[in-house]
Coordinates of N, CA and C in Angstrom, one line a residue:
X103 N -100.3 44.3 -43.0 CA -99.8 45.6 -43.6 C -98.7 46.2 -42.7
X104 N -99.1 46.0 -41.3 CA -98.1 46.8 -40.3 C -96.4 46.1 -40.9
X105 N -96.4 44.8 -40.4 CA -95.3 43.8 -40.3 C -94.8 44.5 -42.1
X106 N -95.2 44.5 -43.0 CA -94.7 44.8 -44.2 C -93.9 46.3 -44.1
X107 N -95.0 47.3 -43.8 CA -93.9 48.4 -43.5 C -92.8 47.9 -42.4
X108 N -93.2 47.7 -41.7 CA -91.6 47.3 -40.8 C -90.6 46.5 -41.5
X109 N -91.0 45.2 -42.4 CA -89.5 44.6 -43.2 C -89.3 46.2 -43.8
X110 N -90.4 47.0 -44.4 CA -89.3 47.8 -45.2 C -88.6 48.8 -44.7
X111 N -89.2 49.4 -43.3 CA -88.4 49.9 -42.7 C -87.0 49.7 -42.4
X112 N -87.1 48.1 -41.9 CA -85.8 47.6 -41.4 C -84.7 47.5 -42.6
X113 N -85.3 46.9 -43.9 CA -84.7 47.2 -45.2 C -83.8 48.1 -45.5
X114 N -84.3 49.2 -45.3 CA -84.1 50.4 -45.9 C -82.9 50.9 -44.7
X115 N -82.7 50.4 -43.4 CA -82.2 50.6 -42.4 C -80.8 50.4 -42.6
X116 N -81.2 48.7 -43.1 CA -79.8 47.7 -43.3 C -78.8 48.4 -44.3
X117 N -79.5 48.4 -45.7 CA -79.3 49.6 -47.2 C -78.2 50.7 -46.4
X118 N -78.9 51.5 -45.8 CA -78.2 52.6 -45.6 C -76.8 52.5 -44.8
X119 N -76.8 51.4 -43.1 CA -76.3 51.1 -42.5 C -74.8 50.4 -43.5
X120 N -75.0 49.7 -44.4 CA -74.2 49.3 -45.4 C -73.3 50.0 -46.3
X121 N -74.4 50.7 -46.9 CA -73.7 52.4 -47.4 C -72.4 52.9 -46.5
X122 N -72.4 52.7 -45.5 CA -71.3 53.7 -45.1 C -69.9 52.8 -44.6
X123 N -70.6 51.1 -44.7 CA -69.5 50.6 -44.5 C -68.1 50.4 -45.5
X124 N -67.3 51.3 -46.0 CA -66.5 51.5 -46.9 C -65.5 51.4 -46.1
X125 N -64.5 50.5 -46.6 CA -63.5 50.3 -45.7 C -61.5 50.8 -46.2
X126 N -61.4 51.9 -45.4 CA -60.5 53.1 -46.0 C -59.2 52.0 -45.5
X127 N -59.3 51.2 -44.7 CA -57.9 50.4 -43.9 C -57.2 50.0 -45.2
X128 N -56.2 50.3 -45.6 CA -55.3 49.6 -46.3 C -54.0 50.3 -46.8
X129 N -53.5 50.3 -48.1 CA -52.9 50.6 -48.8 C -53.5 51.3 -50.2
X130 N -53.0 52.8 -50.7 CA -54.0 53.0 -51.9 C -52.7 54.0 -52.1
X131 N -52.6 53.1 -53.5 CA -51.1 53.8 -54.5 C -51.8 54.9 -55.3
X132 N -51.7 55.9 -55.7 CA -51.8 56.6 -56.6 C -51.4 56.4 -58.0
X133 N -52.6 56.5 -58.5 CA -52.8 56.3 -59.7 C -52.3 56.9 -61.2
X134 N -53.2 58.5 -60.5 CA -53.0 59.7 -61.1 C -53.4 61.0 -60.8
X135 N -52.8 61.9 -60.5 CA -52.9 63.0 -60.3 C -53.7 64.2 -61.5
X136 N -55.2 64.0 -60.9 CA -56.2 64.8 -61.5 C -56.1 66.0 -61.7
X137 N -56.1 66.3 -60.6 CA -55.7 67.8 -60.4 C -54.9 68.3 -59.4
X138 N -53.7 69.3 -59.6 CA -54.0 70.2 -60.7 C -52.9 69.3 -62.0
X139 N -53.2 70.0 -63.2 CA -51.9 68.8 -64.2 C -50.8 70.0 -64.3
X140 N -51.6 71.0 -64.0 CA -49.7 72.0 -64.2 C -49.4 72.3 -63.4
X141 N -48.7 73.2 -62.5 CA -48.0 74.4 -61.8 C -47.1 74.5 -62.6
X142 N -47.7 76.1 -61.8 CA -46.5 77.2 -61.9 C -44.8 77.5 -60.6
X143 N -45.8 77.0 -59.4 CA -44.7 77.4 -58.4 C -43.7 75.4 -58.1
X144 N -42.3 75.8 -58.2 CA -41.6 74.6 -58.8 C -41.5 74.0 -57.5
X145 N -41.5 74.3 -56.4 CA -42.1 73.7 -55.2 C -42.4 72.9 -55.0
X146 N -44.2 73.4 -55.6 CA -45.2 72.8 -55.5 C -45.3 71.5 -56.5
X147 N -44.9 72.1 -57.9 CA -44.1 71.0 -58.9 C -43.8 69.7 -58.1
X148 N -42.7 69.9 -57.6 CA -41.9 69.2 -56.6 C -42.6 68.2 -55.7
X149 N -43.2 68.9 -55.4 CA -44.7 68.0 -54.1 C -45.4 66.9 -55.0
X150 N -45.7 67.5 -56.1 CA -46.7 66.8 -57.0 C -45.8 65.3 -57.5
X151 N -44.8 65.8 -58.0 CA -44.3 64.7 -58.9 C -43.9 63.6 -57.6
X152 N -43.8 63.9 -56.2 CA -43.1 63.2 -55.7 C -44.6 62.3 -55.2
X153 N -46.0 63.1 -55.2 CA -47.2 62.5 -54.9 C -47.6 61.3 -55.8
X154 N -47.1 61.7 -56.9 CA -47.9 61.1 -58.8 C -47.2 59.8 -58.7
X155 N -46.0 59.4 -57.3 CA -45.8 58.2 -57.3 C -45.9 57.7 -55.8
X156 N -46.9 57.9 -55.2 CA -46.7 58.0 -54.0 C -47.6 56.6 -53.2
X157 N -48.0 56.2 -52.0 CA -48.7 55.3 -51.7 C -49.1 55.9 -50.3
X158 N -50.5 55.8 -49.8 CA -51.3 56.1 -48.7 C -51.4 54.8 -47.7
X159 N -50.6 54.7 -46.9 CA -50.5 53.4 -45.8 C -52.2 54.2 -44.7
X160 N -53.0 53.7 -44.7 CA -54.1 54.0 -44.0 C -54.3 52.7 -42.9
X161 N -53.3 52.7 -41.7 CA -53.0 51.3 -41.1 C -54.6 51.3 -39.7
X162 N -54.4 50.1 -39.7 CA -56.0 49.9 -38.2 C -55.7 50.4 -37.0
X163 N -54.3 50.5 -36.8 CA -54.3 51.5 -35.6 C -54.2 53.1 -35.7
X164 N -54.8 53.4 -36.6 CA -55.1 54.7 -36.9 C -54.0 55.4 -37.2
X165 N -53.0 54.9 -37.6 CA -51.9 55.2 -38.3 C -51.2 56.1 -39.5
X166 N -50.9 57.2 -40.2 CA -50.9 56.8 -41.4 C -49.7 57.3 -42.1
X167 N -49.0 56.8 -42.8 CA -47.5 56.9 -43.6 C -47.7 57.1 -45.1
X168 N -46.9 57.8 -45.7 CA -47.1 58.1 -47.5 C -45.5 57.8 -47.9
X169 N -45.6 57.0 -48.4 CA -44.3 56.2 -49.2 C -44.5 56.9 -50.7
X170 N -43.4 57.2 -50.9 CA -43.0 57.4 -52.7 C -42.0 56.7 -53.1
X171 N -42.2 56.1 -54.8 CA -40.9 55.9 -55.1 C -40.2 57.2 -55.6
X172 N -40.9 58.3 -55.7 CA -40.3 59.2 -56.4 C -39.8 60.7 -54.8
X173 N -39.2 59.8 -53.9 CA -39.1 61.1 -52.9 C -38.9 61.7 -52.8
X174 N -39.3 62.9 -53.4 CA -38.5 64.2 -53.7 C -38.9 65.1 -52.4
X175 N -37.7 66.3 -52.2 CA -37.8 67.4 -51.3 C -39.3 67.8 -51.3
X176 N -40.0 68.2 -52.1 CA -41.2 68.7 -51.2 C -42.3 68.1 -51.0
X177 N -42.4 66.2 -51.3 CA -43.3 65.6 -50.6 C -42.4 65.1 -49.2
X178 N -41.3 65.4 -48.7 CA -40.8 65.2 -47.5 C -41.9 65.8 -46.6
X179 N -41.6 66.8 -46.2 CA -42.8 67.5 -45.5 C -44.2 66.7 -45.5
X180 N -44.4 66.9 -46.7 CA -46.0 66.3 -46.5 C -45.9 65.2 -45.9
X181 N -44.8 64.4 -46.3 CA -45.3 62.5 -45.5 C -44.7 63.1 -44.2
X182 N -44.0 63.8 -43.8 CA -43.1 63.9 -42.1 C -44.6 64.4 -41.2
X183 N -45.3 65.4 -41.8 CA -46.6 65.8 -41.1 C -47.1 65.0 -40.8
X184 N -47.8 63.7 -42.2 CA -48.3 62.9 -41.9 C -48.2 62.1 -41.0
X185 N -46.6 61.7 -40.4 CA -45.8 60.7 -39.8 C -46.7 61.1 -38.5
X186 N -46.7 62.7 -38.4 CA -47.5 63.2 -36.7 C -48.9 62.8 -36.9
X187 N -49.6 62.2 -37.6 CA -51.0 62.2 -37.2 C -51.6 60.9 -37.2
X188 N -52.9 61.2 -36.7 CA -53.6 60.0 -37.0 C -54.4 60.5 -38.0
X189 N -55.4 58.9 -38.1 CA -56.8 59.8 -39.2 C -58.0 58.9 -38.4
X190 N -59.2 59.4 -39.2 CA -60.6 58.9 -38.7 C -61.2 59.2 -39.9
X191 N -62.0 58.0 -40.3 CA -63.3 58.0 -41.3 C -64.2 57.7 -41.6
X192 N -65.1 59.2 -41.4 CA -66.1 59.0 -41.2 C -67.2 60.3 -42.1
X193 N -68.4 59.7 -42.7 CA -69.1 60.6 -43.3 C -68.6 61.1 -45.5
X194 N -67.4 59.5 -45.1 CA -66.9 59.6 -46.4 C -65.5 60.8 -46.4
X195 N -64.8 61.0 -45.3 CA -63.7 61.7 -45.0 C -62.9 61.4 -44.2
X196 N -61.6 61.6 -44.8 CA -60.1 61.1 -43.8 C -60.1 62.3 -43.4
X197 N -60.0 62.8 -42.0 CA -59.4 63.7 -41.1 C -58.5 63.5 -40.0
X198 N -57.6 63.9 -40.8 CA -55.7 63.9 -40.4 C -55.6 65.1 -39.0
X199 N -55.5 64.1 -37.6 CA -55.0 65.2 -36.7 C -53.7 65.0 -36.1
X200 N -53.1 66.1 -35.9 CA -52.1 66.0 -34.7 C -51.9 65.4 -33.8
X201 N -51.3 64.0 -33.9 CA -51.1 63.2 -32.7 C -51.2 63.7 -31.3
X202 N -49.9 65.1 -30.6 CA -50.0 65.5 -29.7 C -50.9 66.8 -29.3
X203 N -51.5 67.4 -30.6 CA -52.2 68.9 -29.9 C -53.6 68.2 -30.4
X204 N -53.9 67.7 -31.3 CA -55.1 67.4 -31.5 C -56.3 68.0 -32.7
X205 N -54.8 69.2 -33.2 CA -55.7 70.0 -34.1 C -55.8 69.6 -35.4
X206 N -56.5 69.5 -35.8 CA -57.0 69.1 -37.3 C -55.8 69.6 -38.2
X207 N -55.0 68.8 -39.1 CA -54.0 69.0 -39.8 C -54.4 69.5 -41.5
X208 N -56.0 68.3 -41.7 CA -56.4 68.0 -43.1 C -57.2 67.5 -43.3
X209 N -58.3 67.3 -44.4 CA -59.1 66.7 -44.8 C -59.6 66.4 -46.1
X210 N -59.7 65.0 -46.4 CA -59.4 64.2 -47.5 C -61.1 63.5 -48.2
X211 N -61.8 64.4 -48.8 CA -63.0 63.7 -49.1 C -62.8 62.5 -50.1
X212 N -63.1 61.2 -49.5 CA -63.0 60.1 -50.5 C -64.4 59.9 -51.4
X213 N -64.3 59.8 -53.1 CA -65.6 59.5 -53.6 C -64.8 58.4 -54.3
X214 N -66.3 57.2 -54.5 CA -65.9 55.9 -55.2 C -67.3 56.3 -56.4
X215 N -66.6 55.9 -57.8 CA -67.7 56.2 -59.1 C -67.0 55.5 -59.9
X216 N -67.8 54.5 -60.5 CA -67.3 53.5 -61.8 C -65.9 53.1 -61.8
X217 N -66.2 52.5 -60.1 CA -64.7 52.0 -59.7 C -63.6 52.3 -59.6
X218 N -63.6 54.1 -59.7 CA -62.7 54.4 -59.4 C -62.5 55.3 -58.2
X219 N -61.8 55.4 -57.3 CA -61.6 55.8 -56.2 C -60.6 57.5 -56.1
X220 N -61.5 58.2 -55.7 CA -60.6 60.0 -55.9 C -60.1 60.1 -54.3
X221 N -59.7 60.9 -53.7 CA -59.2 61.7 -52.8 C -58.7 62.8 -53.0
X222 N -60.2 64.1 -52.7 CA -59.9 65.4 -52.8 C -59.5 65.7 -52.0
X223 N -58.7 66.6 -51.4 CA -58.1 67.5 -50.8 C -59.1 68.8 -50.2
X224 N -58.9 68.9 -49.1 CA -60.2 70.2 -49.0 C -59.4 71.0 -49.3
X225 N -59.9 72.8 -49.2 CA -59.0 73.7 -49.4 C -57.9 73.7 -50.3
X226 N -57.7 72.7 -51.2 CA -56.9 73.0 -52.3 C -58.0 72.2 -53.7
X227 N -56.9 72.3 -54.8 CA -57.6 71.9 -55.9 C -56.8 70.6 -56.1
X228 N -56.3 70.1 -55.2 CA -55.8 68.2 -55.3 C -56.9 67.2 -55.3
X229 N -56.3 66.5 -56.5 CA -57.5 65.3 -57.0 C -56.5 64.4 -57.2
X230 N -57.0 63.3 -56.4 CA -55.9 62.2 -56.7 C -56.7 60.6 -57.1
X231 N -56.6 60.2 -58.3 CA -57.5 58.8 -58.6 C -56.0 58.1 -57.6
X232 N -56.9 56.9 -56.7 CA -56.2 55.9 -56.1 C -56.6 54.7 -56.3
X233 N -56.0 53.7 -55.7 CA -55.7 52.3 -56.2 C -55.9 51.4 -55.1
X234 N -56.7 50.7 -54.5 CA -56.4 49.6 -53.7 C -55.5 48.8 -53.5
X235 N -53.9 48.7 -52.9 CA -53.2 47.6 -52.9 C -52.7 46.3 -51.7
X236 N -53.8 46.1 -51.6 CA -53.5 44.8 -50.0 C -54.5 43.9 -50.5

């Protein structure tokens, strides 16, 4: 009886330990832009359309770059920030810091459901379905 609870302990160990092995290293194009589908501020318009074609370089040295084919003025910004950070993931979250000061720039909760892969945005209402490409 003992040795039985322990395979299931150790079971149940392995299960979990596995769970978290999700592996964020790669390339992940955007798919589609969930949320939000409208604005109002043309900016922010701006940011979006240039995201809705965008790609997430998540490189192994903790690297990370956002390529668009669509580059418009106000995803500049967002990929030049990005250009200063690294990221780390963990707990099912990309957190984007400042290369030189160290402060937390952003945070990106990833969920995977019927194969398809989101990236929310904390603090805003950004929902991005993404794509695996490597």
């Amino acid at each position: 009886m003992r040795k039985l609870l322990i395979l299931i302990f150790l079971t149940l160990i392995c299960g979990a330990v596995n769970a978290q092995e999700f592996n964020i290293v790669g390339k992940w194009e955007v798919k589609e832009v969930i949320s939000p589908k409208t604005v109002e501020n043309e900016n922010m318009q701006n940011m979006m359309n240039g995201l809705s074609e965008s790609t997430f370089h998540l490189n192994k040295d903790q690297t990370i770059k956002i390529t668009s084919t669509n580059p418009t003025q106000g995803l500049r910004y967002f990929t030049m920030m990005a250009d200063d950070a690294v990221w780390n993931f963990k707990d099912n979250t990309i957190t984007l810091v400042d290369k030189k000061t160290k402060g937390l720039m952003m945070k990106i909760f990833v969920a995977t459901k019927d194969d398809k892969t989101k990236f929310t945005f904390y603090e805003s209402n950004l929902i991005l379905e993404v794509v695996r490409k490597d």
